[in-house]
Amino acid sequence: MTKNNPNQTDAKQVRKQNQASQQQNKNAMNEEFASETDVNQVRKQNQQSMQKMQNQNQNQNAMTEEFGSETDVNQVRKQNQQSEANKRNASGQRANQFENGSK
């Protein structure tokens, strides 16, 4: 084996160092992600999130149904018309006080 000139690059030595460096990088990446990510924990969190979203949707639907089933718009209009007619037909001391302004 000949002695290398310090100004020359040993290609075999560089390849060997590159391979060792690449292997270390792969190991470091695998360790980093493997130790930080728990797949089962992520699945559990996803399920909890989906359950919360479903509960919120159910609550919103229940609120819409509740108010929708209790309010009959036509009935309210009819009651308002009757109330106005009763005001116009009222008699006595306070009759029609709102039409003439406050007394």
Coordinates of N, CA, C and O in Angstrom, one line a residue, residues 3-48:
K3 N 1.8 5.2 0.4 CA 1.4 6.3 1.3 C 0.8 7.4 0.6 O 1.2 7.8 -0.5
N4 N -0.4 7.9 1.1 CA -1.1 8.9 0.4 C -0.5 10.3 0.6 O 0.0 10.6 1.7
N5 N -0.6 11.0 -0.4 CA -0.2 12.4 -0.4 C -1.3 13.2 0.4 O -2.4 13.0 0.1
P6 N -0.9 14.0 1.4 CA -2.0 14.7 2.2 C -2.8 15.6 1.3 O -3.9 16.0 1.7
N7 N -2.4 16.0 0.1 CA -3.2 16.8 -0.8 C -4.2 16.0 -1.6 O -4.9 16.6 -2.4
Q8 N -4.1 14.7 -1.6 CA -5.0 13.9 -2.4 C -6.1 13.3 -1.6 O -6.0 13.1 -0.4
T9 N -7.3 13.1 -2.2 CA -8.4 12.5 -1.6 C -8.5 11.1 -1.8 O -8.4 10.6 -2.9
D10 N -8.8 10.3 -0.7 CA -8.9 8.9 -0.8 C -10.4 8.6 -1.1 O -11.2 8.7 -0.1
A11 N -10.8 8.2 -2.3 CA -12.2 8.1 -2.7 C -12.9 7.0 -1.8 O -14.0 7.1 -1.4
K12 N -12.1 5.9 -1.6 CA -12.7 4.8 -0.8 C -13.0 5.2 0.6 O -14.1 4.9 1.2
Q13 N -12.2 6.0 1.2 CA -12.4 6.5 2.5 C -13.6 7.4 2.6 O -14.4 7.4 3.5
V14 N -13.7 8.3 1.6 CA -14.8 9.2 1.5 C -16.2 8.5 1.4 O -17.1 8.8 2.1
R15 N -16.2 7.5 0.5 CA -17.4 6.7 0.4 C -17.8 6.0 1.7 O -19.0 5.9 2.1
K16 N -16.8 5.4 2.4 CA -17.0 4.8 3.6 C -17.6 5.8 4.6 O -18.6 5.4 5.4
Q17 N -17.0 6.9 4.7 CA -17.5 8.0 5.6 C -19.0 8.4 5.3 O -19.8 8.6 6.1
N18 N -19.3 8.5 4.0 CA -20.6 8.9 3.5 C -21.6 7.9 3.9 O -22.7 8.2 4.3
Q19 N -21.3 6.6 3.7 CA -22.2 5.5 4.0 C -22.5 5.5 5.5 O -23.6 5.3 5.9
A20 N -21.4 5.7 6.3 CA -21.6 5.7 7.8 C -22.5 6.8 8.2 O -23.4 6.7 9.0
S21 N -22.3 8.0 7.6 CA -23.1 9.2 7.9 C -24.5 9.0 7.5 O -25.5 9.3 8.2
Q22 N -24.8 8.4 6.3 CA -26.1 8.1 5.9 C -26.9 7.2 6.8 O -28.0 7.3 7.2
Q23 N -26.2 6.1 7.2 CA -26.7 5.2 8.2 C -27.1 5.8 9.5 O -28.2 5.6 10.1
Q24 N -26.2 6.7 10.0 CA -26.5 7.4 11.2 C -27.7 8.3 11.1 O -28.6 8.4 12.0
N25 N -27.8 9.0 9.9 CA -29.0 9.8 9.7 C -30.3 9.0 9.7 O -31.3 9.4 10.2
K26 N -30.3 7.9 9.0 CA -31.5 7.0 8.9 C -31.9 6.6 10.3 O -33.0 6.6 10.7
N27 N -30.9 6.1 11.1 CA -31.2 5.7 12.5 C -31.7 6.8 13.3 O -32.7 6.6 14.1
A28 N -31.2 8.0 13.2 CA -31.6 9.1 13.9 C -33.1 9.5 13.6 O -33.9 9.8 14.4
M29 N -33.4 9.5 12.3 CA -34.7 9.8 11.8 C -35.7 8.8 12.3 O -36.8 9.1 12.8
N30 N -35.4 7.5 12.3 CA -36.3 6.4 12.7 C -36.5 6.6 14.2 O -37.7 6.4 14.7
E31 N -35.5 6.8 15.0 CA -35.6 6.9 16.4 C -36.5 8.1 16.8 O -37.4 8.1 17.6
E32 N -36.3 9.2 16.1 CA -37.0 10.5 16.4 C -38.5 10.3 16.2 O -39.3 10.5 17.0
F33 N -38.9 9.8 15.0 CA -40.3 9.6 14.7 C -40.9 8.5 15.5 O -42.1 8.6 15.9
A34 N -40.2 7.4 15.7 CA -40.8 6.3 16.4 C -41.0 6.6 17.9 O -42.0 6.2 18.5
S35 N -40.2 7.4 18.4 CA -40.3 7.8 19.8 C -41.4 8.9 20.0 O -41.9 9.0 21.1
E36 N -41.7 9.7 19.0 CA -42.6 10.8 19.2 C -44.0 10.5 18.8 O -44.9 11.2 19.2
T37 N -44.2 9.5 17.9 CA -45.5 9.3 17.4 C -46.1 7.9 17.9 O -45.5 6.9 17.6
D38 N -47.2 8.0 18.6 CA -47.8 6.8 19.1 C -49.1 6.6 18.3 O -50.0 7.3 18.4
V39 N -49.1 5.7 17.4 CA -50.2 5.5 16.4 C -51.5 5.3 17.1 O -52.5 5.8 16.8
N40 N -51.5 4.4 18.2 CA -52.7 4.2 18.9 C -53.2 5.4 19.6 O -54.4 5.6 19.6
Q41 N -52.3 6.2 20.1 CA -52.8 7.5 20.7 C -53.4 8.4 19.7 O -54.4 9.0 20.0
V42 N -52.8 8.5 18.5 CA -53.4 9.3 17.5 C -54.8 8.8 17.1 O -55.7 9.6 16.9
R43 N -54.9 7.5 16.9 CA -56.2 6.9 16.6 C -57.3 7.3 17.7 O -58.4 7.6 17.4
K44 N -56.9 7.2 18.9 CA -57.8 7.5 20.0 C -58.2 8.9 20.0 O -59.4 9.2 20.2
Q45 N -57.3 9.8 19.7 CA -57.6 11.2 19.7 C -58.5 11.5 18.5 O -59.4 12.3 18.6
N46 N -58.3 10.9 17.4 CA -59.1 11.1 16.2 C -60.6 10.6 16.5 O -61.5 11.3 16.1
Q47 N -60.7 9.5 17.2 CA -62.0 9.0 17.6 C -62.7 10.0 18.5 O -63.9 10.2 18.3
Q48 N -62.0 10.5 19.5 CA -62.6 11.4 20.4 C -63.0 12.7 19.7 O -64.1 13.2 19.9

